[in-house]
Coordinates of C-alpha atoms and ligand atoms in Angstrom, one line a residue:
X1346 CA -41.3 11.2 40.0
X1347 CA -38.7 8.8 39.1
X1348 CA -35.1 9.3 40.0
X1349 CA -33.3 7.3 37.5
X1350 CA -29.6 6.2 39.1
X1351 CA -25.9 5.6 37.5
X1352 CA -25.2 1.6 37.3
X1353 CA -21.5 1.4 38.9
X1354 CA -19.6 -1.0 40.3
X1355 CA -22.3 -2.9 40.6
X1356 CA -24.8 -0.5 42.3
X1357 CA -27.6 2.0 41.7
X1358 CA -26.0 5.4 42.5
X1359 CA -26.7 8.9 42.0
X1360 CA -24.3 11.2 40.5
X1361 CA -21.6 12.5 42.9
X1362 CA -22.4 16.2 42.2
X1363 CA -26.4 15.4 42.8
X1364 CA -27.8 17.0 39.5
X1365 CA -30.5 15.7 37.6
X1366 CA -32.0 16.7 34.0
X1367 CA -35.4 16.4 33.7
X1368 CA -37.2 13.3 31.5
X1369 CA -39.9 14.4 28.9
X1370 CA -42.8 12.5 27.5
X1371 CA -42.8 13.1 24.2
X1372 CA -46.5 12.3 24.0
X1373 CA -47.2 14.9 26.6
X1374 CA -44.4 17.4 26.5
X1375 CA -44.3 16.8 30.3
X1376 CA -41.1 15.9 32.5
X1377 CA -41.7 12.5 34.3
X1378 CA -38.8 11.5 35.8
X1379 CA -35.0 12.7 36.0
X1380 CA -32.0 11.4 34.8
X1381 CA -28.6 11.9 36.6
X1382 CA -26.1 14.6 35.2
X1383 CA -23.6 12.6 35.2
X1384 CA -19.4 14.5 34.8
X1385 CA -16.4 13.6 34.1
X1386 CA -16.1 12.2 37.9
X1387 CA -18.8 9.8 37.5
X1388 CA -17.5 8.2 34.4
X1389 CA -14.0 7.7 36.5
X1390 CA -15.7 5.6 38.8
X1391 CA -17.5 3.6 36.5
X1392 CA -13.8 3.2 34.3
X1393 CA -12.0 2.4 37.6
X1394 CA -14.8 -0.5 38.3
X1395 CA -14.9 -1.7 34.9
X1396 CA -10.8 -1.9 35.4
X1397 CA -10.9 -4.0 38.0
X1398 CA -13.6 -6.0 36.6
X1399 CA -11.8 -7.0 33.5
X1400 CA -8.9 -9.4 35.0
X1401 CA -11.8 -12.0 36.3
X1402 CA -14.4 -11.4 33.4
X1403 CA -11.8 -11.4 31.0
X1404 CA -10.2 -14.9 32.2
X1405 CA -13.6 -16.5 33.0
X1406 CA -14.6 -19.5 30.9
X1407 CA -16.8 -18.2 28.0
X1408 CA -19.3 -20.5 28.9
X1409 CA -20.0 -19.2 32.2
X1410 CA -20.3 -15.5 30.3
X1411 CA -22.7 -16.8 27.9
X1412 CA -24.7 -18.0 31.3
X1413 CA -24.9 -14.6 32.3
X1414 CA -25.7 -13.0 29.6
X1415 CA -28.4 -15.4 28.7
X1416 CA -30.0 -15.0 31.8
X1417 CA -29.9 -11.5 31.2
X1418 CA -31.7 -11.8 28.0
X1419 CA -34.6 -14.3 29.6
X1420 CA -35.1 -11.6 32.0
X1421 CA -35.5 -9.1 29.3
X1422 CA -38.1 -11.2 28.0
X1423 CA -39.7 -12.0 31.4
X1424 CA -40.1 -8.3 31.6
X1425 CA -41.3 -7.4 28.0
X1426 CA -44.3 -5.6 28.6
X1427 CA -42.8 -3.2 31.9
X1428 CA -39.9 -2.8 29.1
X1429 CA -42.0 -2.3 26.4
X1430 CA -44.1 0.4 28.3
X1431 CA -41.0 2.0 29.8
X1432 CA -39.9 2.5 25.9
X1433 CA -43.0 3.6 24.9
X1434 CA -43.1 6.3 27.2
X1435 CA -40.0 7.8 26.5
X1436 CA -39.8 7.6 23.3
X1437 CA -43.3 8.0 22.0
X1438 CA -43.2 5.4 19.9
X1439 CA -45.9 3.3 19.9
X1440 CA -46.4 0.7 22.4
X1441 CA -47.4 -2.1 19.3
X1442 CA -43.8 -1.8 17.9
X1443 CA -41.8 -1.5 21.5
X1444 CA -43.3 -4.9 22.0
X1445 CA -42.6 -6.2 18.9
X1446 CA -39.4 -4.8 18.0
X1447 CA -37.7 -2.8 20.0
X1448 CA -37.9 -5.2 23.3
X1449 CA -37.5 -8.8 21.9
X1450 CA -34.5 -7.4 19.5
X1451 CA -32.5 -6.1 23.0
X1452 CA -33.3 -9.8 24.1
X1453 CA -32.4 -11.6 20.8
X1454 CA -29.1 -9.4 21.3
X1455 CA -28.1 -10.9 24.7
X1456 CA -29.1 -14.2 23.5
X1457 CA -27.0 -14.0 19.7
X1458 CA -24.0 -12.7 21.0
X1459 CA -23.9 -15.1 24.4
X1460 CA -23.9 -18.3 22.0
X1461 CA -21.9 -16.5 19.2
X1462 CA -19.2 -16.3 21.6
X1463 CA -18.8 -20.1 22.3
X1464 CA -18.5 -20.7 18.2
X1465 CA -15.8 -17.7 17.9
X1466 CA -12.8 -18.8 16.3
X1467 CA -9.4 -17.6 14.9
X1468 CA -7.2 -18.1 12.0
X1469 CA -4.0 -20.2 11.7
X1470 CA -1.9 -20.1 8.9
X1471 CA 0.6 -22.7 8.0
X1472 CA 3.8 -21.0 6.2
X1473 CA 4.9 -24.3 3.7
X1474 CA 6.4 -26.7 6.6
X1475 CA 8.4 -24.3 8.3
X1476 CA 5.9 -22.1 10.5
X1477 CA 2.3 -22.1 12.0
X1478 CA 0.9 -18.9 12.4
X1479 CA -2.3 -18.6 14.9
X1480 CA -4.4 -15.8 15.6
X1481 CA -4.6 -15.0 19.4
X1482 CA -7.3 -13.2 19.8
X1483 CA -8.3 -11.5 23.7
X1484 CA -10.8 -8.8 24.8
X1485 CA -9.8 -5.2 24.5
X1486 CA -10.2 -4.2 28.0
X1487 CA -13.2 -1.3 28.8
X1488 CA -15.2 -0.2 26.4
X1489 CA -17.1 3.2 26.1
X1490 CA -20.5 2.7 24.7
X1491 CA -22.7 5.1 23.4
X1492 CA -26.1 4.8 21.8
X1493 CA -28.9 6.9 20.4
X1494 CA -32.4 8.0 21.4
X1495 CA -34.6 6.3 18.6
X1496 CA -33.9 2.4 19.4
X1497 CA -32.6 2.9 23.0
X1498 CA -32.7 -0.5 24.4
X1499 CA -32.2 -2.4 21.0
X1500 CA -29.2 -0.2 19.8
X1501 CA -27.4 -0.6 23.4
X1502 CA -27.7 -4.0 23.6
X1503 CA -26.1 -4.3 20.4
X1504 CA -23.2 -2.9 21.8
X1505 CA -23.4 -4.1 25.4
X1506 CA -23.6 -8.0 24.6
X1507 CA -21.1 -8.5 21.9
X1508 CA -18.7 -6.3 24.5
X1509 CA -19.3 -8.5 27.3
X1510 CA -19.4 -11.8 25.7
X1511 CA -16.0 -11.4 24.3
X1512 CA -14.5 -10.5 27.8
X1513 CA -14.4 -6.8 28.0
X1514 CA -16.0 -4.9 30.7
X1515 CA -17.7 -2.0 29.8
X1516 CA -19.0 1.8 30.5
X1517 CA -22.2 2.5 28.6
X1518 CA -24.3 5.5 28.1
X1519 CA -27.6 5.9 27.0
X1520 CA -28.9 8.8 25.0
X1521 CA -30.0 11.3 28.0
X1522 CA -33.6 11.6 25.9
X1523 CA -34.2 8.0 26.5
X1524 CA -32.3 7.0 29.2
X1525 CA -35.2 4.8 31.3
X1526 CA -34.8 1.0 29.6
X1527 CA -30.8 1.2 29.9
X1528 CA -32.4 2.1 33.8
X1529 CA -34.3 -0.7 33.7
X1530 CA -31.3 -2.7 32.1
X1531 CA -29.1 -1.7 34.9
X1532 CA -31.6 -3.6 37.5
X1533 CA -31.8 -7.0 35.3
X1534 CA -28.4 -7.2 35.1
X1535 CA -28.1 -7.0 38.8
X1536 CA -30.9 -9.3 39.1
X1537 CA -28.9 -11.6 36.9
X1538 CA -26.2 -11.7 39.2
X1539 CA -23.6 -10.0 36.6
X1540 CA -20.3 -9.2 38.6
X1541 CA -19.9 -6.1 40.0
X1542 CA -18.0 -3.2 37.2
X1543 CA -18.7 -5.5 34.5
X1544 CA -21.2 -3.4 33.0
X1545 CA -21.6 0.4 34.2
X1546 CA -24.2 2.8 32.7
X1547 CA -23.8 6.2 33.3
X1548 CA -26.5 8.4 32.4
X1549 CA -26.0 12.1 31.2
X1550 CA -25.4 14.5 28.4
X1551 CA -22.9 13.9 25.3
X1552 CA -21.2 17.2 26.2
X1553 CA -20.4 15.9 29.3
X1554 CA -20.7 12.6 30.4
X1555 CA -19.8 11.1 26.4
X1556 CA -17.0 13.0 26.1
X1557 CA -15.7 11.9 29.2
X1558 CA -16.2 8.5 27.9
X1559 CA -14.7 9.1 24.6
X1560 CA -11.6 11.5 25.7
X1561 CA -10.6 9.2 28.6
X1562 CA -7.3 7.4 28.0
X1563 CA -8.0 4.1 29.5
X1564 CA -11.1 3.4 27.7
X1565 CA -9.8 2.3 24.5
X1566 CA -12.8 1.1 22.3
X1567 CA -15.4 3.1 21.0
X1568 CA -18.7 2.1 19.8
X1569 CA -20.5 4.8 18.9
X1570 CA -24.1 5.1 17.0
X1571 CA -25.7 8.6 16.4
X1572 CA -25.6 11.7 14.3
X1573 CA -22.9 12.2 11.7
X1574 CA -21.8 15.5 13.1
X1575 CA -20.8 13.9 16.6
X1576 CA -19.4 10.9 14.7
X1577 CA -17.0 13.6 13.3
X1578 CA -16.5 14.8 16.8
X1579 CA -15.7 11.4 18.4
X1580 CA -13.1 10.7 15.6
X1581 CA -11.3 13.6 16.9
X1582 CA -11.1 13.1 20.0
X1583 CA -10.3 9.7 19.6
X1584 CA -7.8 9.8 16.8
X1585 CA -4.7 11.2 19.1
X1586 CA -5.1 8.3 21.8
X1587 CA -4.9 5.8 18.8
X1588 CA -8.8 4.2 19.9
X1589 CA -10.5 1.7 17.9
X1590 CA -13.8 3.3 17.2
X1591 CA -17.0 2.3 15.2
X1592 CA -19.0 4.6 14.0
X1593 CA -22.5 4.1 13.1
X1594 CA -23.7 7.4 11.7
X1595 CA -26.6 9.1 9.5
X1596 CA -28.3 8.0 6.5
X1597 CA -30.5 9.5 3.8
X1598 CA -31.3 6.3 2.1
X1599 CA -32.8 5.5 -1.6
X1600 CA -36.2 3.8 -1.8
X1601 CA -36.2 2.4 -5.0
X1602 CA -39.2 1.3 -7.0
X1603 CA -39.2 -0.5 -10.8
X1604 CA -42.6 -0.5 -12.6
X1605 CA -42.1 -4.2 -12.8
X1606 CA -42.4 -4.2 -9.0
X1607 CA -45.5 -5.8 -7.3
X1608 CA -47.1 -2.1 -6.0
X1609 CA -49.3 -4.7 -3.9
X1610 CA -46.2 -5.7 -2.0
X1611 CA -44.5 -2.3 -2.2
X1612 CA -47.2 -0.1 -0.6
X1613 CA -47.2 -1.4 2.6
X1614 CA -43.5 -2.2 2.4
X1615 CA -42.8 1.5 1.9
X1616 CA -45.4 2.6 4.1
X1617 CA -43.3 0.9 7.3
X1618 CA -39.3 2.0 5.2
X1619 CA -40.9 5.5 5.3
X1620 CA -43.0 6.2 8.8
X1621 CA -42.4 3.1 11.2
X1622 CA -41.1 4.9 14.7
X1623 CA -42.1 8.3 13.1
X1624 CA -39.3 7.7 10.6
X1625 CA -37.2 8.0 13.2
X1626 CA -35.1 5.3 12.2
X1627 CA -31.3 5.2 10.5
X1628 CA -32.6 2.8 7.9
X1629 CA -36.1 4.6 7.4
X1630 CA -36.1 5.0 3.5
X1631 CA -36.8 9.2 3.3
X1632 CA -35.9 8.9 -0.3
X1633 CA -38.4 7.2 -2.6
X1634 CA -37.3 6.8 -6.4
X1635 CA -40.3 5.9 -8.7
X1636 CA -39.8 4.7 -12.3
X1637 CA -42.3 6.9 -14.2
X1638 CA -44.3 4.6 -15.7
X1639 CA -46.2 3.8 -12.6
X1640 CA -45.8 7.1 -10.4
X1641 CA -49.2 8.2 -10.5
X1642 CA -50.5 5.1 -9.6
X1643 CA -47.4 4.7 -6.7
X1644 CA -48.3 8.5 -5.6
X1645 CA -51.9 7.4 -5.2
X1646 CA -51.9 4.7 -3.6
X1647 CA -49.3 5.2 -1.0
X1648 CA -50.2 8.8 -0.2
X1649 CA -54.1 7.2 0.6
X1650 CA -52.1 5.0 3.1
X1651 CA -50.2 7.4 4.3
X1652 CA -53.3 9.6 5.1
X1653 CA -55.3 6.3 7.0
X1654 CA -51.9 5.3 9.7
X1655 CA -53.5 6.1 12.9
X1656 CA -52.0 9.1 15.0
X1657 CA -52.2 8.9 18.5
X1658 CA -51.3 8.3 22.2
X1659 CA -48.2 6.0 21.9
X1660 CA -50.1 3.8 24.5
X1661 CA -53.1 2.9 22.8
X1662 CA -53.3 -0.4 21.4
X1663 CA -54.7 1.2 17.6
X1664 CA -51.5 3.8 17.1
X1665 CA -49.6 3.5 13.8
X1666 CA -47.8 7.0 14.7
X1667 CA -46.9 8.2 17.9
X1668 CA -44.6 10.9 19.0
X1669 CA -41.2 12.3 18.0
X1670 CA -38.8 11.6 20.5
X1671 CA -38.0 15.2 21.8
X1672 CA -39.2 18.7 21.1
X1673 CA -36.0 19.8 19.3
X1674 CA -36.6 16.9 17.4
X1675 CA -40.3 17.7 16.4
X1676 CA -39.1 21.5 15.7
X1677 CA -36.1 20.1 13.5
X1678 CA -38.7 18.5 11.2
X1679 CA -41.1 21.5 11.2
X1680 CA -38.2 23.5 10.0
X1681 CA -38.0 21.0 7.3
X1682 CA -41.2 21.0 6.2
X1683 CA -41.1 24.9 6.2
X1684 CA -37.9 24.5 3.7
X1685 CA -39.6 21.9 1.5
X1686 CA -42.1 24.8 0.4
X1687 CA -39.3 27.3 -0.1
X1688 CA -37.4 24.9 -2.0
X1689 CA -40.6 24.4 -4.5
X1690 CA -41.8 21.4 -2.7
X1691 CA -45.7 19.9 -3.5
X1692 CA -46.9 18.6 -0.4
X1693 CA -49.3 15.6 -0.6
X1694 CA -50.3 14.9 2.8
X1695 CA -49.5 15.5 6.2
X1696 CA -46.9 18.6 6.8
X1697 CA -49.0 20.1 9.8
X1698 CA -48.1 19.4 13.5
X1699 CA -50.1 18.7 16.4
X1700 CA -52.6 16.8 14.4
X1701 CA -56.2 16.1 17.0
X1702 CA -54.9 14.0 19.4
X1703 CA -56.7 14.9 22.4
X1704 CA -56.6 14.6 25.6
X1705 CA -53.1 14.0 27.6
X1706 CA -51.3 14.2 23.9
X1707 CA -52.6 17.8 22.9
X1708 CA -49.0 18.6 23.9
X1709 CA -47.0 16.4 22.5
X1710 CA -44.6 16.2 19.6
X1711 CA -47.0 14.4 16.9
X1712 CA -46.5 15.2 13.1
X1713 CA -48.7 13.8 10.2
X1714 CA -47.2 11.2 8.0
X1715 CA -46.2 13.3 5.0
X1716 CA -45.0 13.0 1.4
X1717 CA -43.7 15.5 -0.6
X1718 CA -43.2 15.7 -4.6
X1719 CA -41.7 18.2 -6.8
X1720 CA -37.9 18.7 -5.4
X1721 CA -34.8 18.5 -7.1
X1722 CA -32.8 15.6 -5.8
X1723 CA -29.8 18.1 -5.1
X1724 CA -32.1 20.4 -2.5
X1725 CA -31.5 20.4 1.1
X1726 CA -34.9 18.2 1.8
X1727 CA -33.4 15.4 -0.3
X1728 CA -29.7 16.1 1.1
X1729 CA -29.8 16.2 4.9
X1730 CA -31.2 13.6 7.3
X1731 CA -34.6 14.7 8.7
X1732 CA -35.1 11.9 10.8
X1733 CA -38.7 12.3 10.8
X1734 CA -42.1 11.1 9.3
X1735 CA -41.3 12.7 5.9
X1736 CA -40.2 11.1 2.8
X1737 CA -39.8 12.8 -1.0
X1738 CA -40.8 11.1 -4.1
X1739 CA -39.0 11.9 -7.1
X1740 CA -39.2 10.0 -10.7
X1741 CA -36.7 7.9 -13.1
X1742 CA -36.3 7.1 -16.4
X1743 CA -33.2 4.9 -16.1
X1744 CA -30.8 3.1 -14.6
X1745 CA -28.6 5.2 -14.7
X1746 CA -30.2 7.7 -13.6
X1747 CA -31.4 6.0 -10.6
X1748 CA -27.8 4.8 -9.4
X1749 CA -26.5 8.8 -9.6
X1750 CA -29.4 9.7 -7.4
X1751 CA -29.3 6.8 -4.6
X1752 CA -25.5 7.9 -4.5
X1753 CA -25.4 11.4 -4.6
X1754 CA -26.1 12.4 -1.2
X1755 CA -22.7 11.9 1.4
X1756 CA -24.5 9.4 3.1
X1757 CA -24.3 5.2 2.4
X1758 CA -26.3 3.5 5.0
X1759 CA -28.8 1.5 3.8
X1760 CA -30.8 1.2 0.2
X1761 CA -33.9 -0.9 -1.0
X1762 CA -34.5 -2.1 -4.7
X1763 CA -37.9 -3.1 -5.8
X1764 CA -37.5 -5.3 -9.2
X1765 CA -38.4 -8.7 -10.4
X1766 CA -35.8 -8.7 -12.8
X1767 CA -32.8 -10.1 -11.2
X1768 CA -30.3 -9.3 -13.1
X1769 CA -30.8 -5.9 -12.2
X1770 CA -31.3 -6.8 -8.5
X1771 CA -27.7 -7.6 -9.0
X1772 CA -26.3 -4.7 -11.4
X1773 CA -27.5 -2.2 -8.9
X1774 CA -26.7 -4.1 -5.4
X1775 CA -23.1 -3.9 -6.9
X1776 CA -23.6 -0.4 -8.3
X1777 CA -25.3 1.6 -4.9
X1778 CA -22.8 3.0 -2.3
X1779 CA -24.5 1.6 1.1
X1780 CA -23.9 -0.3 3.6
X1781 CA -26.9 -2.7 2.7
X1782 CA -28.9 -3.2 0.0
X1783 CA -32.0 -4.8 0.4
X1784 CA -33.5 -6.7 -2.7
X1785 CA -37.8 -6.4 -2.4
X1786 CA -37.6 -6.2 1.4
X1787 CA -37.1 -3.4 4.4
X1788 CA -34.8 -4.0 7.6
X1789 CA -35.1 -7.9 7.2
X1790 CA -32.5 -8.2 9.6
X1791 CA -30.1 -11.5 10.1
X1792 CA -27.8 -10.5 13.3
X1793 CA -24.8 -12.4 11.9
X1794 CA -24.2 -10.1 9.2
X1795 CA -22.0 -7.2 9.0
X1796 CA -23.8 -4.3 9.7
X1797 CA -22.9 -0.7 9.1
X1798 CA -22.4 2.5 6.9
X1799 CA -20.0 3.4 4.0
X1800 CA -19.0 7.5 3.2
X1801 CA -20.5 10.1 5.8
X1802 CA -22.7 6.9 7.6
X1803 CA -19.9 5.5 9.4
X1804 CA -16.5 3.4 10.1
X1805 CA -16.4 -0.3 11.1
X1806 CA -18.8 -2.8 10.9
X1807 CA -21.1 -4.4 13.7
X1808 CA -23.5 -7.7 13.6
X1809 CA -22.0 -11.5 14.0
X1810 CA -18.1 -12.0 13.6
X1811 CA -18.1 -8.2 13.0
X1812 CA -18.8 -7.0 16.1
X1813 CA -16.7 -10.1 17.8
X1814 CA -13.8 -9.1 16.0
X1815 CA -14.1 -5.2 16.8
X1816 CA -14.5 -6.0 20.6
X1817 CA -11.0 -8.4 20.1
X1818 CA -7.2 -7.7 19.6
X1819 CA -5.7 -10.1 17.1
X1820 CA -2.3 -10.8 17.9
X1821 CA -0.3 -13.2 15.9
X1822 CA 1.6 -16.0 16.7
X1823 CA 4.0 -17.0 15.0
X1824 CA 5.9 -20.7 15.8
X1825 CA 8.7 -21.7 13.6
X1826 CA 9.4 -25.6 13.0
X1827 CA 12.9 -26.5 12.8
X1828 CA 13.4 -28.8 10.4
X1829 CA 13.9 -32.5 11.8
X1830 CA 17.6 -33.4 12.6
X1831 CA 16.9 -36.7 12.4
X1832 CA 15.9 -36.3 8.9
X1833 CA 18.6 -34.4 7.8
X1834 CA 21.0 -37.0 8.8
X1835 CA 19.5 -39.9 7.8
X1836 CA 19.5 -38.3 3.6
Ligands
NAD926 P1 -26.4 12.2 18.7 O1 -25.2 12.1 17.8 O2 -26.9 13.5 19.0 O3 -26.3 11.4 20.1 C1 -26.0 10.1 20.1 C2 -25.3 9.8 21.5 O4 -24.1 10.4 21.5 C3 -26.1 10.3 22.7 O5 -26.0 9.3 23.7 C4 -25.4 11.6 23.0 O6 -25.6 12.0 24.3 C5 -24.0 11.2 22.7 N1 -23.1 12.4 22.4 C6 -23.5 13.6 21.9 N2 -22.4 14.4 21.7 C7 -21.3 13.6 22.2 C8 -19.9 13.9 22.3 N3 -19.4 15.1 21.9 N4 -19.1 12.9 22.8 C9 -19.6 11.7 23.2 N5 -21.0 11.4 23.1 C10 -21.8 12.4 22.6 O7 -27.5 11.4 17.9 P2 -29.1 11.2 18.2 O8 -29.7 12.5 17.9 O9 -29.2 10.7 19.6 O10 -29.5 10.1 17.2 C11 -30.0 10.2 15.9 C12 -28.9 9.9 15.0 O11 -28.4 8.6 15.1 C13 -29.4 10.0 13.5 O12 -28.4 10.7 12.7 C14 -29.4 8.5 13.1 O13 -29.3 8.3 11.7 C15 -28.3 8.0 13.9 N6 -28.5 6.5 14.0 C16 -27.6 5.7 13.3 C17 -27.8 4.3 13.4 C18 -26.8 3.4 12.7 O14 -26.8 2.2 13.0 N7 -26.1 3.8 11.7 C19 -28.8 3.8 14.2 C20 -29.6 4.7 14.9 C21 -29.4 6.0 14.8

């Protein structure tokens, strides 16, 4: 089995107290490999190295960072299908979209933020002719990063390459439920030749290892994406020592659909917004908003589609579904689907678990695509983030009405708007409280632009300058001009 090591100081270690957790398959519900137990000891030594790291990374040519971090992201790419694999496994997501998403995205990360990096530049501000003002703007110092279990490789690398280019060094860690690709990670970078305490990954728990991360008092950025409940949590505990923190949090977000929208386009559209990566993604649409007019026909023809996506072993080449990431996961969305029917819910399709999937998966943590009519928008099942493959499909009659429901949850993440009128395309992008709006598209993603959640989905913003001015410390410079002797004399 596996032993999966800390990255520190440049090595592969094991945790200083020895424990281990063990590693599920989701497909199986089997442990396959362990992942260090990392304390509040381990994530010293990984601070101390990324400390002494920072005075040479930090005062190397960017160029020769971008180098590193581009060979980093060829090696990514040299290794797609191992990585791909690796994700597969431990998430349960199927193999097809951790070779077409997940894996080239972590790349595309390494390779964005290495070049964005030579093309970073600051303000200067002339003050009439007697001052120049210039922005001076210089890496942090170490940075605690800390990512999710749903895109493990393609949300850390988010983090990890926009940290590094800028000149920080940094301590990461991985979700403990998927912590093999940040493994994997650890080794490439090594391979790369990436100095020693630049990047540290230390695996473990939240309660234990990412608290020691977040609470320690010489790591001084945060960039944290997960639930909304430890969001809240991390605030806390960073608020007294004065951190800068991002927070990328929850989302419940508004699918909406016009009858003047193509349903030909729309169907499929939704069908990904609503079950890609078992709906386990912060973007997945879970709430879809049909004008009347064409619900029946909506309700038809995405509920046949939703019934056809293929269920199965995350590592067969046909599976449109795979596994959710964790047992406490899968029974999370059971308990859901158990409160949908007490709430008055219609389920359409799906709502079962442990659909046939034989063989090695008749353990493991499948549930059917499923759609469910009939609930007020106010009930839990439309309130809380799921996180599963489950969306609700409510009606509209106006505008109006439409706006009050895409904003009446606490959430703000992300929103899509199905119209050919543009005008309204417009009207509502202004109107809806998220983070993004997408206008007749679904996570068509540009990495330069600011990316992040407003209300209960989060502080701070990530994605192109975003993220390269979060990882900086603007300092201002201020250089007064005298005015010219010469000149005075001479009038
Ligand atoms: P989570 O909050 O349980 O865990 C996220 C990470 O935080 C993990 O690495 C975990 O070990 C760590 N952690 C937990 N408690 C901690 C603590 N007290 N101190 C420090 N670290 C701690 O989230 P999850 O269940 O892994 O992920 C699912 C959630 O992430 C969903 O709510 C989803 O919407 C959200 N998410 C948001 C985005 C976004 O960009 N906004 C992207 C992906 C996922």
């Amino acid at each position: 089995m596996t032993r999966i090591l800390n990255y520190i100081k440049g090595e592969m270690v094991p945790p200083e107290a020895g424990a281990f957790l063990p590693n599920i398959e989701p497909a199986t519900g089997a442990p396959y490999s362990e992942v260090p137990d990392s304390d509040s000891e381990d994530v010293e030594r990984a601070v101390a190295a990324a400390e002494s790291a920072f005075p040479a990374w930090s005062s190397a040519p960017a160029s020769e960072r971008s180098r590193l971090l581009l060979r980093v992201a060829e090696l990514i790419e040299q290794n797609l299908e191992r990585l791909a694999r690796a994700e597969s496994i431990d998430t349960g997501k199927p193999i097809r979209l951790a070779r077409s998403l997940d894996i080239p995205r972590a790349a595309s990360n390494f390779r964005f933020f290495a070049t964005a990096t030579l093309h970073f530049a600051s303000e200067s501000h002339a003050t009439d002719l007697r001052a120049i003002n210039y922005t001076l703007r210089r890496p942090r110092g170490v940075a605690g990063l800390i990512s999710p279990w749903n895109l493990p490789l393609y949300l850390m690398s988010w983090k990890i390459a926009p940290a590094l280019a800028t000149g920080n060094t940094a301590v990461a860690k991985p979700s403990e439920i998927t912590p093999m690709t940040a493994y994997l990670l650890s080794e490439l970078c090594r391979e790369a030749g990436l100095p020693a305490g630049v990047l540290n990954i230390v695996h473990g728990t939240g309660a234990k290892a990412g608290a020691a991360i977040t609470g320690h008092p010489r790591v001084g950025t945060i960039s944290f994406t997960g639930g909304t409940k430890t969001g809240a949590e991390i605030g806390r505990v960073c608020a007294p020592f004065f951190k800068k923190v991002a927070l990328e949090l929850g989302g419940k977000n508004p699918n909406i659909i016009f009858a003047d929208a193509g349903l030909e386009e729309v169907i499929p559209v939704s069908i990904r917004s609503s079950f890609d990566n078992q709906g386990q993604i912060c973007l997945s649409g879970s709430r879809i908003f049909v004008e009347r007019a064409i619900q029946k026909e909506f309700l038809e023809r995405f509920v046949e589609r939703a019934k056809s996506l293929v269920v199965g072993d995350p590592l067969e080449e046909s599976t449109e579904q795979g596994a959710l990431t964790s047992k406490a996961q899968f029974d999370k969305v059971l308990s859901y689907l158990q409160l949908a029917q007490r709430e008055g819910g219609r389920i359409l399709c799906g709502g079962e678990a442990r659909p046939a999937v034989g063989g090695r998966c008749a353990r493991g943590y499948f549930i059917r695509p499923t759609v469910i009519t009939g609930l007020p928008v106010s009930s839990r099942v439309n309130q809380e983030e799921i996180f599963g493959p489950v969306v609700t499909v409510t009606p509209f009659d106006s505008e109006d009405e439409v706006v009050a429901y895409a904003n009446g949850t606490p959430y703000g993440l992300a929103a899509s708007l199905w119209t050919q009128n543009l005008s309204r395309a417009h009207r509502l992008a202004e109107r809806i409280q998220s983070g993004t709006v997408w206008i007749n598209c679904w996570m068509l993603r540009d990495l330069r632009v600011p990316f992040g959640g407003m209300k209960s989905s989060g502080v701070g913003r990530e994605g192109g300058l975003e993220a390269l001015r979060f990882f900086t410390e603007p300092r201002n410079v201020c250089i007064h001009l005298p005015a010219n002797p010469a000149a005075g004399s001479a009038s």
